[in-house]
XYZ file of C-alpha atoms in Angstrom:
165
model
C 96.337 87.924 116.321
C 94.999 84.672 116.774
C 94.658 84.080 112.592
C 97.713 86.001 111.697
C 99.608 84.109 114.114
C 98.336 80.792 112.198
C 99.900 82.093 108.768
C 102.791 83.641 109.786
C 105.733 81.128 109.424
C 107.518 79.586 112.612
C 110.815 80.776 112.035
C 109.614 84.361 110.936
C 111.677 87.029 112.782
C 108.340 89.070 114.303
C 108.410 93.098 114.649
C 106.071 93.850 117.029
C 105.046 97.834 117.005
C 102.115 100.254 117.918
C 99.983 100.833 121.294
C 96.899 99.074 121.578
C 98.696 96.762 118.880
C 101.033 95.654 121.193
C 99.084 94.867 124.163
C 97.101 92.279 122.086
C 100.155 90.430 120.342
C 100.937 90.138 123.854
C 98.354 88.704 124.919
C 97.278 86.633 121.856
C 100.067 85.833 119.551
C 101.851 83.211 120.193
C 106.190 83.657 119.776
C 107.448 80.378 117.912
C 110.885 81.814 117.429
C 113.543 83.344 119.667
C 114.049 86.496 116.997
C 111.573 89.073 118.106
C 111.999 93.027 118.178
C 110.333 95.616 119.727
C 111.064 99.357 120.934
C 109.803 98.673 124.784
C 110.945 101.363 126.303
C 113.915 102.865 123.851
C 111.859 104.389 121.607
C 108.586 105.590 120.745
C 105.579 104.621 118.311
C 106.911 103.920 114.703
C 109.950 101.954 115.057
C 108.388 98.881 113.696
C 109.362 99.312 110.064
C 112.765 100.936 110.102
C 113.049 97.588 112.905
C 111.792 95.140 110.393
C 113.736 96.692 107.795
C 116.882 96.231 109.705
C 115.874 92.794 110.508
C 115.557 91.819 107.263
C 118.802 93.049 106.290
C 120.588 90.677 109.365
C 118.654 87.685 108.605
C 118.751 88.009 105.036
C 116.095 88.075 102.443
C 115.180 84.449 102.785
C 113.970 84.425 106.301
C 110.547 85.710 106.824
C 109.956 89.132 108.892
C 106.666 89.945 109.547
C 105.977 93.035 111.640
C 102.704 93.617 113.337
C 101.710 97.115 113.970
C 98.866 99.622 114.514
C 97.604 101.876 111.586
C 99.043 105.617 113.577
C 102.337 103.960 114.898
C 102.689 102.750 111.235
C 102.059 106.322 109.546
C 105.458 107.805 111.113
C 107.383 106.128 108.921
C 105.223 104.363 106.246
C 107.571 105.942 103.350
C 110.416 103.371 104.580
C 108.012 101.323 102.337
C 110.246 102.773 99.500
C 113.492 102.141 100.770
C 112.128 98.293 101.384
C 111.018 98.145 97.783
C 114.188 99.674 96.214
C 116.283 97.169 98.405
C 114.077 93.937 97.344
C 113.498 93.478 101.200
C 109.954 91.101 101.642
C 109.084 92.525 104.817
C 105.600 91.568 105.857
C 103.526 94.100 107.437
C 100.332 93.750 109.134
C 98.127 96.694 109.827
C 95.939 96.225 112.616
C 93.311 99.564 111.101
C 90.717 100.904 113.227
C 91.697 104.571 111.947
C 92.087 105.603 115.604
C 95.162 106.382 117.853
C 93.178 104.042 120.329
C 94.932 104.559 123.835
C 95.424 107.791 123.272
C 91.045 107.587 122.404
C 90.485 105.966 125.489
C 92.039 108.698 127.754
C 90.246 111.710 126.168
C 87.366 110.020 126.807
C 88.009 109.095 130.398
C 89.724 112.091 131.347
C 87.647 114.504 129.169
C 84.495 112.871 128.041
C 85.000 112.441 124.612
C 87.937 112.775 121.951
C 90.184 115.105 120.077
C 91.998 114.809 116.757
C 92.339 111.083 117.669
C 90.462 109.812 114.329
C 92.115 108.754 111.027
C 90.542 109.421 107.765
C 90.380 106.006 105.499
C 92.838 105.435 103.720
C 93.853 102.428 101.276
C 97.394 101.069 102.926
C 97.190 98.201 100.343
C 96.901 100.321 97.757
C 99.965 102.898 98.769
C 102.201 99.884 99.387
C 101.035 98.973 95.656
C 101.512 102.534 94.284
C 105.361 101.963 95.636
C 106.069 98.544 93.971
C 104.999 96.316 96.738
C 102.024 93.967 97.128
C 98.868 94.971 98.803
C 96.205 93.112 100.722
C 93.010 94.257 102.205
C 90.905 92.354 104.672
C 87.533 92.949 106.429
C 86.687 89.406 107.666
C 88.908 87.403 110.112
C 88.739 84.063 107.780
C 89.992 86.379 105.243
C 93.589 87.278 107.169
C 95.566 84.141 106.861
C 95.257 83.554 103.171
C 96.125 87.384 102.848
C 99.332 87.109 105.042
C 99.833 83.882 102.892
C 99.902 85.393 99.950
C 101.755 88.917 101.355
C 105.125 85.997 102.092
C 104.119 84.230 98.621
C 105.070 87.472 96.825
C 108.052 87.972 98.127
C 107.632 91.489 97.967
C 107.617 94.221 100.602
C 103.890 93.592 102.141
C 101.403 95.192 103.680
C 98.236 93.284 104.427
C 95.337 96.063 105.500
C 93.304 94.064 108.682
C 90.050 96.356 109.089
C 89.091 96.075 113.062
């Protein structure tokens, strides 16, 4: 959050979406603006995009939206993708990837001993965003994040920049 945060522009309009996700851009990333969105308690896992999409479209397609998500909250939707490419809409998207509905992880395993259907195969995000028309970035190493999201807002393309965790 911490790194993102440092390449993410001030007046960005920020998207905030997923479990686990969520409880760390609380925690860790810093809000520089006033224009934030986020389900809370209206709707469910997988609002982010359709959010940022919508966001883009009020603030118009110079003002940066970035929206910062978990890899399962961000497979409900992930085809909205298209619509952003087919609309020239630059959203930013950060995938926070472990391949693992986490909090739903961490309860099998306290409440059962171990967990169920909770694991994600790998799969390229980069690469689908890229298959669509957008620009793709993949990152393993945290030094490696902020030139990514640097270069996701330098395109000017819909985004997605893959963070391996």
């Amino acid at each position: 959050m911490i790194e993102a945060r440092a390449a993410i522009p001030d007046d960005a309009v920020i998207v905030h979406d997923g479990g686990y996700t969520l409880l760390y851009q609380l925690g860790y990333f810093e809000r520089r603006s006033r224009d934030f969105l986020w389900s809370s308690k209206f709707a469910h896992l997988g609002t982010g995009l359709p959010y940022a999409i919508g966001a883009q479209l009020a603030a118009g397609r110079d003002r940066p939206v970035c929206l910062i998500t978990g890899d399962a909250s961000f497979g409900f939707h992930i085809m909205e993708l298209e619509t952003a490419v087919r609309h020239s809409l630059p959203v930013v998207v950060i995938v926070n990837y472990d391949r693992l509905w986490g909090a739903e992880a961490a309860a099998h395993v306290e409440h059962i001993g171990h967990m169920i259907e909770v694991e994600q195969a790998f799969v390229r995000l980069d690469k689908v965003v890229e298959a669509i028309g957008g620009h793709g970035e993949f990152v393993e190493e945290p030094g490696e994040i902020g030139p990514a999201v640097k270069r996701a807002f330098a395109s000017r393309k819909p985004s997605v920049v893959q963070v391996v965790t």
